GROMACS .gro file of C-alpha atoms in nm:
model
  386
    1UNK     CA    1  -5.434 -11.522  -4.077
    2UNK     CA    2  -5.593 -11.677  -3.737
    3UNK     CA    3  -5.652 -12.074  -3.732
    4UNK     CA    4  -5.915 -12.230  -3.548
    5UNK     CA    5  -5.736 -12.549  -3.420
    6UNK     CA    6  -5.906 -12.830  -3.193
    7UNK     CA    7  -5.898 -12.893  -2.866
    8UNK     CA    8  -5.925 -13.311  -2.777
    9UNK     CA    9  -6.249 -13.196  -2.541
   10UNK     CA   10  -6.395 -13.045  -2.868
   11UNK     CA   11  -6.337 -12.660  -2.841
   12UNK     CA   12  -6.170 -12.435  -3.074
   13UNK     CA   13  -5.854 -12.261  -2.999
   14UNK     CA   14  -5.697 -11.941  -3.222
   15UNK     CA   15  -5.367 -11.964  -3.324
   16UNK     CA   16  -5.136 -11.738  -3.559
   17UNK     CA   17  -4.879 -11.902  -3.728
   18UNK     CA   18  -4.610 -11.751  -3.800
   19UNK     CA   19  -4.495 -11.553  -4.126
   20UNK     CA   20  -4.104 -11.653  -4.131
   21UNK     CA   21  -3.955 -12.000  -4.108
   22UNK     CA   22  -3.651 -12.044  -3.896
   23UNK     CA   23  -3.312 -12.000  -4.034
   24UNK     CA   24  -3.028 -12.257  -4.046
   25UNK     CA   25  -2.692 -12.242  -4.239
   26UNK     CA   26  -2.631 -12.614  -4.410
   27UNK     CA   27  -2.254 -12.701  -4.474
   28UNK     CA   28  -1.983 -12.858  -4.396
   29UNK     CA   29  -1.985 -13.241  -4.252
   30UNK     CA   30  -1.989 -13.274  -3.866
   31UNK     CA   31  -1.691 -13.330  -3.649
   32UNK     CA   32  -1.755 -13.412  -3.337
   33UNK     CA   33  -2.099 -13.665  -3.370
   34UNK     CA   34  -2.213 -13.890  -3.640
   35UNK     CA   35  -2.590 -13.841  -3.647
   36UNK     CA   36  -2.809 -14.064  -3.873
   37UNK     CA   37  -3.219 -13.971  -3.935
   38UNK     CA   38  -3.422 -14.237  -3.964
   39UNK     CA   39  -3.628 -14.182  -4.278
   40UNK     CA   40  -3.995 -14.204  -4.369
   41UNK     CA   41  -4.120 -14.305  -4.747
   42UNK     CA   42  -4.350 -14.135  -4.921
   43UNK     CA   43  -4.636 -14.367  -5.046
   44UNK     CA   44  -4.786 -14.350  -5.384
   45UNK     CA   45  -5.134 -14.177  -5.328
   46UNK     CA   46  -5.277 -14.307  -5.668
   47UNK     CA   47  -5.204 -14.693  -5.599
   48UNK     CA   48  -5.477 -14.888  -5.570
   49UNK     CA   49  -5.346 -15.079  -5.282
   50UNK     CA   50  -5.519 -15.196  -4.908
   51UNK     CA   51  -5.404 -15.171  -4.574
   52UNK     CA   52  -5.299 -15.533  -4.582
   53UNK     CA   53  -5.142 -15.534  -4.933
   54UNK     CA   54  -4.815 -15.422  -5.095
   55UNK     CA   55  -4.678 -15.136  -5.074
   56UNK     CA   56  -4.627 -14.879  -5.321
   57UNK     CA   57  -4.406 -14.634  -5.314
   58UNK     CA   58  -4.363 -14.302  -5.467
   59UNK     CA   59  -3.968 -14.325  -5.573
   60UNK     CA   60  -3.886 -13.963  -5.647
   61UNK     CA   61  -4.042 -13.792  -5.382
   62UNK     CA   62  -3.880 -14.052  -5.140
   63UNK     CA   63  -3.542 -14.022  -5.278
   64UNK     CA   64  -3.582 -13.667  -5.333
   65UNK     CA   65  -3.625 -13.630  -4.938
   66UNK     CA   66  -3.314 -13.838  -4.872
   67UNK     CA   67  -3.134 -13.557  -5.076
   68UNK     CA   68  -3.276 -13.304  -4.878
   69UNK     CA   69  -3.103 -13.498  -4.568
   70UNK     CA   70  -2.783 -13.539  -4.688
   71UNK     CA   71  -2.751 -13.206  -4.783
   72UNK     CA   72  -2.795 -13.129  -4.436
   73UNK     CA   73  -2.496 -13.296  -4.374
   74UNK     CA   74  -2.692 -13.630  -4.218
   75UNK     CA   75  -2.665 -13.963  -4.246
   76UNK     CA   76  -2.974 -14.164  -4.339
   77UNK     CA   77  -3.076 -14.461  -4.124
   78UNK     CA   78  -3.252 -14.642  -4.421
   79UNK     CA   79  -3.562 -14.895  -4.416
   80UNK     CA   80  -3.574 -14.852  -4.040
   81UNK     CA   81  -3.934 -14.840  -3.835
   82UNK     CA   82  -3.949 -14.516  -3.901
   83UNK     CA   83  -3.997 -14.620  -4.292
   84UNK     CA   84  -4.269 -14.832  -4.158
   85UNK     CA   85  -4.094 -15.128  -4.156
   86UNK     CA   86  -4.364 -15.412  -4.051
   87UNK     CA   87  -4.597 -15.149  -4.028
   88UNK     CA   88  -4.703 -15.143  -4.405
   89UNK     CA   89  -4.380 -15.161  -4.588
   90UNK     CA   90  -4.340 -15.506  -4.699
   91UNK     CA   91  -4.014 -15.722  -4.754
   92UNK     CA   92  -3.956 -15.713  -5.138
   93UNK     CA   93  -4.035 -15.316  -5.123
   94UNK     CA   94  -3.768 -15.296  -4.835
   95UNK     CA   95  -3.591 -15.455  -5.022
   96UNK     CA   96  -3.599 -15.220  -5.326
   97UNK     CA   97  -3.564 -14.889  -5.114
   98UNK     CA   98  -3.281 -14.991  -5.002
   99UNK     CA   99  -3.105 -15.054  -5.324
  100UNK     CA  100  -3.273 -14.782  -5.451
  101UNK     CA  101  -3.134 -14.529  -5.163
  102UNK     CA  102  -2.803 -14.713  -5.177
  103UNK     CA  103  -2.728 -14.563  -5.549
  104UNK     CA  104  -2.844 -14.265  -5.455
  105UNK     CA  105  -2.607 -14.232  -5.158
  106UNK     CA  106  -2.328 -14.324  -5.415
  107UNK     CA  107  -2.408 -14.063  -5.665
  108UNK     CA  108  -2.514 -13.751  -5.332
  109UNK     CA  109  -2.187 -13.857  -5.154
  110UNK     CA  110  -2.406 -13.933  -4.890
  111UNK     CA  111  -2.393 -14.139  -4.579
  112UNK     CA  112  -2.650 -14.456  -4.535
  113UNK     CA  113  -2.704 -14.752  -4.314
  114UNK     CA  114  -2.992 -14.982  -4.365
  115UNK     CA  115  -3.182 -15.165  -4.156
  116UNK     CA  116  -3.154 -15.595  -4.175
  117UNK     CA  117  -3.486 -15.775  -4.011
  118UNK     CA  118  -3.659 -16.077  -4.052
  119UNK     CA  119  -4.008 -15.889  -4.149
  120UNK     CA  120  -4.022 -16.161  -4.477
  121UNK     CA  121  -4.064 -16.448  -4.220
  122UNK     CA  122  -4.368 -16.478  -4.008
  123UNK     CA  123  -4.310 -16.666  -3.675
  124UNK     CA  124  -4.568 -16.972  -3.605
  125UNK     CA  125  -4.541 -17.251  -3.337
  126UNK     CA  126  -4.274 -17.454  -3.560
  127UNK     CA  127  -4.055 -17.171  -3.663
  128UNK     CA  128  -3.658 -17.277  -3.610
  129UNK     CA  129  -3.380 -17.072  -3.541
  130UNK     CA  130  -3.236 -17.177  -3.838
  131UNK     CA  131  -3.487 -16.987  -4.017
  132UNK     CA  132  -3.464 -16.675  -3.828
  133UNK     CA  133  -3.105 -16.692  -3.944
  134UNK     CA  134  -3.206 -16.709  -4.283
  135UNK     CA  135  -3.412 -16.535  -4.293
  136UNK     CA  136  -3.160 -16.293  -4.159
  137UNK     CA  137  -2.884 -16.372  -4.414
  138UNK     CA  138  -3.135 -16.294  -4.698
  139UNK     CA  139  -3.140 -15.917  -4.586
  140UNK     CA  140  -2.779 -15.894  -4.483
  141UNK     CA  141  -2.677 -15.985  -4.777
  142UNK     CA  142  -2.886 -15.708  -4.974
  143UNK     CA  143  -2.756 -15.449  -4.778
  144UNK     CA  144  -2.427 -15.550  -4.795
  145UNK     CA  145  -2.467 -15.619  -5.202
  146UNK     CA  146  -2.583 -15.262  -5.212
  147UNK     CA  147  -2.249 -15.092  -5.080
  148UNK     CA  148  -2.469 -14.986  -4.709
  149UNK     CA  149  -2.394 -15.059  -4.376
  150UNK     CA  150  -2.593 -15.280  -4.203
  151UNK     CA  151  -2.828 -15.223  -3.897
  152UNK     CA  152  -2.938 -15.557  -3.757
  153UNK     CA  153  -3.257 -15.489  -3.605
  154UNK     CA  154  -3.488 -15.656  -3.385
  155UNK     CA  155  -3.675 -15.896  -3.506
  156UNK     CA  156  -4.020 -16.024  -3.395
  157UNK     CA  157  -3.959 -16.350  -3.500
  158UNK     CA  158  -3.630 -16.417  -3.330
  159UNK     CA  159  -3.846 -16.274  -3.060
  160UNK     CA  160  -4.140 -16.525  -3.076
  161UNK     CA  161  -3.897 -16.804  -3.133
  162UNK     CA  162  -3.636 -16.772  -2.899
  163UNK     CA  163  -3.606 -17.013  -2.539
  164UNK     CA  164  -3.384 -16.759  -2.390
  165UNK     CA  165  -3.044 -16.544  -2.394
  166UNK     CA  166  -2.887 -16.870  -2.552
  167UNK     CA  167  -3.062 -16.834  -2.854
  168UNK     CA  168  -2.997 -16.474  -2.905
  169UNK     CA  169  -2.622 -16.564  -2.838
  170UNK     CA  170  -2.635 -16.812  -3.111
  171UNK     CA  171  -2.826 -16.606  -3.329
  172UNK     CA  172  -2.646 -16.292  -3.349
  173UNK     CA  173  -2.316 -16.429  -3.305
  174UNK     CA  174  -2.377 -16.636  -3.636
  175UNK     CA  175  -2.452 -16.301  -3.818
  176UNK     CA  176  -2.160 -16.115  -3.663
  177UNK     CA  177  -1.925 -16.355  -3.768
  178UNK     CA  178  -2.059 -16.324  -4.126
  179UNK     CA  179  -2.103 -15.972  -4.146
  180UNK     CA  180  -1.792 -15.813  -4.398
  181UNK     CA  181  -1.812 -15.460  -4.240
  182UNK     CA  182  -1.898 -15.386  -3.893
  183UNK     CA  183  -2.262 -15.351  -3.815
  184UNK     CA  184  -2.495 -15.144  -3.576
  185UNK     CA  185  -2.666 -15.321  -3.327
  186UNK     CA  186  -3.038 -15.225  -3.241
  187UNK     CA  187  -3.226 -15.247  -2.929
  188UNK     CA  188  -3.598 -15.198  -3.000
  189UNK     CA  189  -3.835 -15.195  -2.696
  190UNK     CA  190  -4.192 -15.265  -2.662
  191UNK     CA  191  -4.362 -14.909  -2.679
  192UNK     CA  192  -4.220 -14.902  -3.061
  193UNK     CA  193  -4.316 -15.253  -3.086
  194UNK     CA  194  -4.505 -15.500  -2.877
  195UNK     CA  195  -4.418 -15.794  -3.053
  196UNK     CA  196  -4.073 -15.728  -2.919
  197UNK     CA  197  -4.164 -15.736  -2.546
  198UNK     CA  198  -3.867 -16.008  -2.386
  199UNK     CA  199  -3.596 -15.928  -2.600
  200UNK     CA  200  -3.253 -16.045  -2.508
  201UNK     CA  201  -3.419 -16.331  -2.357
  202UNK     CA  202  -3.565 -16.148  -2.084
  203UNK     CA  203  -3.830 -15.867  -2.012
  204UNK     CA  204  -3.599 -15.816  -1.680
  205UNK     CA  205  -3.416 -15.555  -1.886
  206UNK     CA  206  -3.097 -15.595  -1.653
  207UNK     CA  207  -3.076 -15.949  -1.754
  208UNK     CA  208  -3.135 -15.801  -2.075
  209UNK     CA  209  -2.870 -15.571  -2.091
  210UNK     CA  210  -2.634 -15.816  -1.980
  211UNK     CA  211  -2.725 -16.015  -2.245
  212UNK     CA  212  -2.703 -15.768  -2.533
  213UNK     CA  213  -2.336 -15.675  -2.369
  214UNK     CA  214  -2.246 -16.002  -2.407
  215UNK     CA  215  -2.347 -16.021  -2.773
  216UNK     CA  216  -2.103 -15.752  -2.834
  217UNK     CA  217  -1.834 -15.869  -2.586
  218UNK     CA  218  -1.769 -16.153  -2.814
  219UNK     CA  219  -1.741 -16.005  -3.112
  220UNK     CA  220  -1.636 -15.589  -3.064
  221UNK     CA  221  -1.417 -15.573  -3.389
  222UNK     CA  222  -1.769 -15.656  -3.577
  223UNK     CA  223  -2.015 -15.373  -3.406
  224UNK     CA  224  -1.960 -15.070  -3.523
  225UNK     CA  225  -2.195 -14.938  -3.246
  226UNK     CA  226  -2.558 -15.005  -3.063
  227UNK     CA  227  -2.869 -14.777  -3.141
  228UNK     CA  228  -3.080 -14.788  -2.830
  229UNK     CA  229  -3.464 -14.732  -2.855
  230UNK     CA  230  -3.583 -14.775  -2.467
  231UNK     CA  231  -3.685 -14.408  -2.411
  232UNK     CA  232  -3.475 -14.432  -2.068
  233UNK     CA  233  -3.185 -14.203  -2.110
  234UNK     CA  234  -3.057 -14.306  -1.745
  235UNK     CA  235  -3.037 -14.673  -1.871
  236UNK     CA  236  -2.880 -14.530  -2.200
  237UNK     CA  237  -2.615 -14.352  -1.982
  238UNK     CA  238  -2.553 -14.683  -1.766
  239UNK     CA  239  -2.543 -14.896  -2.066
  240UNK     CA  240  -2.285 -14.658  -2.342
  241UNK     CA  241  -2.047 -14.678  -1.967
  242UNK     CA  242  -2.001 -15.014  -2.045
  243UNK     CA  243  -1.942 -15.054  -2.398
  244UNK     CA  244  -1.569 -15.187  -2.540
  245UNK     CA  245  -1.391 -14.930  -2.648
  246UNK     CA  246  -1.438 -14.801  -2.973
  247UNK     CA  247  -1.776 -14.890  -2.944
  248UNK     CA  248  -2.070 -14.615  -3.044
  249UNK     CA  249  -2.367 -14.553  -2.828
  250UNK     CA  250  -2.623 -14.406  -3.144
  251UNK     CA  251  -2.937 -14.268  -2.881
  252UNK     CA  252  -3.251 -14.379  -3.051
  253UNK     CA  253  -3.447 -14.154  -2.760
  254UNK     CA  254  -3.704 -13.947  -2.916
  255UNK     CA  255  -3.780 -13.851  -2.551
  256UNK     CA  256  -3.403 -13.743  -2.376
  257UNK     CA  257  -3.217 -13.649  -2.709
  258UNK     CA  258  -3.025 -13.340  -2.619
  259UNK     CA  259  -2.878 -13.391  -2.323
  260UNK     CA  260  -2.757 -13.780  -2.417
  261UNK     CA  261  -2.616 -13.628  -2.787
  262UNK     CA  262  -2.452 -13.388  -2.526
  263UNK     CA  263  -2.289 -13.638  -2.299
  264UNK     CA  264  -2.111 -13.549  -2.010
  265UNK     CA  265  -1.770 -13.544  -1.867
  266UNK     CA  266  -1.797 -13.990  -1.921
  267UNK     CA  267  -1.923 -13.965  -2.305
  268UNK     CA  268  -2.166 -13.921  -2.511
  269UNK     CA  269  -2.388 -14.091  -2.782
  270UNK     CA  270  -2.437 -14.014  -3.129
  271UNK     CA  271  -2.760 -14.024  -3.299
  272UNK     CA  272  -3.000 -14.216  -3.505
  273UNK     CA  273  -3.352 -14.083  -3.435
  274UNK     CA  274  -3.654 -14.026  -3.650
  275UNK     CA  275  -3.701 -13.702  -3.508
  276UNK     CA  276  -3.432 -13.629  -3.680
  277UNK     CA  277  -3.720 -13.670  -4.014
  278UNK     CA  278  -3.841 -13.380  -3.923
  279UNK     CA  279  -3.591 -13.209  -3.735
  280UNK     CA  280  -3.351 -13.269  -4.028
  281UNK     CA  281  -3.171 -12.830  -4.099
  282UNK     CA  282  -3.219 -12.755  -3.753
  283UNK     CA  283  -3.065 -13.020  -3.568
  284UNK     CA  284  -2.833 -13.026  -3.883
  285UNK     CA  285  -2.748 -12.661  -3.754
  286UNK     CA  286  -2.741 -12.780  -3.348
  287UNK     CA  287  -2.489 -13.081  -3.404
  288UNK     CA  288  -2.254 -12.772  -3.605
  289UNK     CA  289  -2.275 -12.551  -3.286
  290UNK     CA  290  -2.168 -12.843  -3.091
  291UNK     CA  291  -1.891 -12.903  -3.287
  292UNK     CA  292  -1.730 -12.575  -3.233
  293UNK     CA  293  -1.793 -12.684  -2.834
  294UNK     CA  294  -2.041 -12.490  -2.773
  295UNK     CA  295  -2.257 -12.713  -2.582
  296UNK     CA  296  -2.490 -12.458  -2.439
  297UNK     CA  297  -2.588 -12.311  -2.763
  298UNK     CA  298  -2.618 -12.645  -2.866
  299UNK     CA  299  -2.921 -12.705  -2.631
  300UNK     CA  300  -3.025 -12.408  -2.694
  301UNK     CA  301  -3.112 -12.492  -3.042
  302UNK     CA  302  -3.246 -12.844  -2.986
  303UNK     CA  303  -3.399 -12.852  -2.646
  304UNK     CA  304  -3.774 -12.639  -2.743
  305UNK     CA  305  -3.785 -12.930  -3.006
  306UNK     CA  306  -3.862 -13.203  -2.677
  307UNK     CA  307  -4.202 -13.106  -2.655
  308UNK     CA  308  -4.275 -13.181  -3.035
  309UNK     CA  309  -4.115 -13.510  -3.016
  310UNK     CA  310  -4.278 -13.585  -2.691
  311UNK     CA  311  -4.603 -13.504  -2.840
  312UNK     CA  312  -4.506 -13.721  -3.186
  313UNK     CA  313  -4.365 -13.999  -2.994
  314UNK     CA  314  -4.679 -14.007  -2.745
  315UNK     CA  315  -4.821 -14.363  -2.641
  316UNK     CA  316  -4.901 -14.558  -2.863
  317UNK     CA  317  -4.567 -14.502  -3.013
  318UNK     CA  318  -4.559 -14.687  -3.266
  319UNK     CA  319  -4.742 -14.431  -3.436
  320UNK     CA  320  -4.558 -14.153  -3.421
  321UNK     CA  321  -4.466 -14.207  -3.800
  322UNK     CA  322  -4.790 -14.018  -3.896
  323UNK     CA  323  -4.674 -13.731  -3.757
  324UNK     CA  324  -4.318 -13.755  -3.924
  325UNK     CA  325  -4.544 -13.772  -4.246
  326UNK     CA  326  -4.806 -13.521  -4.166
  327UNK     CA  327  -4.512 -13.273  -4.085
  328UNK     CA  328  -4.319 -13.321  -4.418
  329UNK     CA  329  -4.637 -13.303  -4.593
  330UNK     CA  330  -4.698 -12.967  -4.405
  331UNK     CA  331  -4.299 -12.857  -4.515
  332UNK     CA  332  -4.384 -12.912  -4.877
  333UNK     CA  333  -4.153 -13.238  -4.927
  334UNK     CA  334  -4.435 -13.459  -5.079
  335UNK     CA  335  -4.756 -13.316  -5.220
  336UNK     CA  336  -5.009 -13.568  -5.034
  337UNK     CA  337  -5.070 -13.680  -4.700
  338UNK     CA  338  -5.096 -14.038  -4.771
  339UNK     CA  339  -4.912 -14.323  -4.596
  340UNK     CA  340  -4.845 -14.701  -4.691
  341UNK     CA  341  -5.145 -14.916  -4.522
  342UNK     CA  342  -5.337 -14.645  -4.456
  343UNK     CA  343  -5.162 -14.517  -4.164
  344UNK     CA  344  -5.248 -14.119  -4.203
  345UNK     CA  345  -5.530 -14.278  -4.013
  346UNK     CA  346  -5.343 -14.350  -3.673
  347UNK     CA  347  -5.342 -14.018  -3.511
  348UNK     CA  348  -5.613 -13.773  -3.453
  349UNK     CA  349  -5.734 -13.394  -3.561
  350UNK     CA  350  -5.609 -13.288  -3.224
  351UNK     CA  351  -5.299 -13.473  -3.237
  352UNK     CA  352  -5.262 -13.331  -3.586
  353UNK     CA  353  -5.358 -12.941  -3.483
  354UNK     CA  354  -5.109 -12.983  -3.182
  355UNK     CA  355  -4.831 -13.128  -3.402
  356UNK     CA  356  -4.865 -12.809  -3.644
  357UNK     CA  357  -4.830 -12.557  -3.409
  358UNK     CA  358  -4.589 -12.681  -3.238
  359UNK     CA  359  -4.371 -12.739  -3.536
  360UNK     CA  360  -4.491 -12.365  -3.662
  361UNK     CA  361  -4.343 -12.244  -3.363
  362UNK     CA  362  -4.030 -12.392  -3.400
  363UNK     CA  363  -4.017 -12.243  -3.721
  364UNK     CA  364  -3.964 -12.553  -3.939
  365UNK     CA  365  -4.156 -12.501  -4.182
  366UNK     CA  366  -3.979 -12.402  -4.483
  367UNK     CA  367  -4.314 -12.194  -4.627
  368UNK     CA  368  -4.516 -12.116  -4.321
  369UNK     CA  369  -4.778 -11.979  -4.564
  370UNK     CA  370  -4.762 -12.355  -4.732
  371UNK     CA  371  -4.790 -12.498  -4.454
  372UNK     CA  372  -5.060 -12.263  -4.284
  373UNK     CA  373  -5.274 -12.341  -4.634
  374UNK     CA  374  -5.230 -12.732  -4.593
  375UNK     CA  375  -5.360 -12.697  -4.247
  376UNK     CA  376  -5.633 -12.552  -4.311
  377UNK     CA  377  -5.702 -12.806  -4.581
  378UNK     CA  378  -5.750 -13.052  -4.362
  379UNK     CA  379  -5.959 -12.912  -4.109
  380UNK     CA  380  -6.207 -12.830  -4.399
  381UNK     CA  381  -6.184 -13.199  -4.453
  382UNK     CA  382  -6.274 -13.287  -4.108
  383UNK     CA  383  -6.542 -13.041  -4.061
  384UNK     CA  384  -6.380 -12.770  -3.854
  385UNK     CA  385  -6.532 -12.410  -4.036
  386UNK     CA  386  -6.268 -12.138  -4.019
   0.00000   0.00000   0.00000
């Protein structure tokens, strides 16, 4: 049945979805890449909460889609931005996803790695180091207490607080040392983040990189690897080059995935996206192909699914979670499309329509008439007749 989708100048457009959804085999673990999806939560859509409150969290639904990951043979990247960390989800309920997801990782047999930040501390004019290392060590030691390996992320208050590439020295090398199990390193930039603009000490992001080589330099037996999240896949290239050996390079480019999961005849990185949210059976199925070496059918597979990333990941980025939500919503893998603080509210109809049909196309959703119903749902609820 014909949808009337909108155009941003206002017109309609017909579109016919399709009948059949894709299909992908599941299976066995991957050999040649370890590939981690950063994963959304589902929100609660009967809490009586506020955009600037607490969140609350549906547990089942966002433990059931972890499942559905794992069984895809994928890692999970837990409590990353993706999960709308400092974007609605809140310290203590960080806190308890993570512990949460950890037992369920246990019990699946699947892979996790959760993200460490300093989200619990707000940066004023007479924040210390010393506190941004705290505050630090709170969430290290969660993660680590939970049986998950740690992803020390960027943190905006490091970033407020910090004179220069001294600081972040100090600061990470204090955690390093610390850490029990290696860690992953990761390098947010501003388009995911503002807050983070400068980080490294420097917005010169050679002086940057130099700096965040350093950091690992001085302590290689404690990184287990570096997610990068600059949407520059040349710099990406430039920067894996130089890593100590044994080193990962994880891409965090939502933009250049393919061909940097890829590699060429130098290396290649591994992956921890949150395209990979959506994306989960199908590039489940692409990282599979690769394995066997077949790096053409490899692309094959993954490359059509850069213009639906593109269009999620489209300025302002930081927002492309609503379309990570909005899709699984669409797939049938939470019965609402409700986000914590209100953030179903970020994108527009147009973004929306595009998103759908481009994901239709793809074939990813599980019940294309589900997800044709849904659709239409919500154009009712924004006015649009069919």
């Amino acid at each position: 049945m014909t949808l009337h989708l909108p155009n941003p100048d206002g017109t309609l457009r017909a579109y016919e979805p399709r009948s059949e959804p894709m299909t992908v085999s599941g299976g066995s673990a991957f050999t040649s890449r370890t590939v981690f999806s950063a994963a959304h939560v589902v929100a609660d859509p009967f809490a009586d909460t506020t955009p600037d409150g607490p969140a609350a969290v549906d547990w089942d639904a966002t433990l059931a889609f972890r499942r559905h990951l794992w069984s895809h043979g994928l890692g999970v990247a837990e409590a990353m931005d993706t999960a709308q960390r400092g974007m609605g989800l809140d310290w203590p309920t960080a806190a308890e996803l993570i512990r949460r997801s950890a037992a369920e990782a246990k019990h699946a047999g699947g892979r996790i790695a959760c993200g460490v930040g300093t989200d619990q501390l707000t940066a004023t004019a007479t924040t210390t180091l010393a506190e941004v290392r705290t505050a630090y060590e709170e969430q290290l030691a969660v993660v680590e207490e939970s049986g998950a390996q740690a992803i020390l992320m960027a943190s905006r208050a490091l970033a407020a607080t910090a004179q220069g590439p001294d600081d972040y020295l100090d600061v990470y090398g204090h955690l390093l040392r610390q850490a029990t199990e290696p860690v992953i390193l990761h390098w947010l930039g501003p388009m995911f983040d503002p807050a983070l603009e400068g980080y490294w000490g420097s917005s010169d992001l050679d002086a940057a990189t130099d700096t965040f080589l350093e950091v690992i330099a001085a302590h290689p037996d404690k990184v287990d690897g570096i997610k990068v999240s600059l949407l520059d896949a040349r710099r990406e290239v430039d920067l894996r080059r130089r890593l100590p050996q044994g080193v990962r390079c994880y891409t965090g480019d939502d933009f250049n995935y393919p061909e940097l999961i890829a590699g060429d005849d130098q290396g290649f990185s591994h992956a921890l996206l949150g395209i990979f949210d959506p994306l989960g059976p199908l590039a489940a199925e692409a990282v599979r192909v690769l394995d066997t070496g077949n790096v053409d059918g490899f692309r094959e597979l993954l490359d059509p699914t850069v213009e639906l990333s593109r269009h999620l990941f489209q300025t302002p980025t930081r927002y492309y979670k609503t379309g990570v939500v909005f899709l699984a919503w669409l797939s049938g893998h939470q019965s609402h499309f409700t986000m914590v603080g209100g953030l179903q509210s970020a994108r527009s109809l147009p973004h929306f329509a595009r998103a759908y049909e481009l994901a239709d196309g793809l074939g990813l959703f599980p019940d294309p008439k589900l997800a044709q119903e849904r659709m239409r749902n919500l154009l009712s609820l924004y006015g649009v007749n069919q």
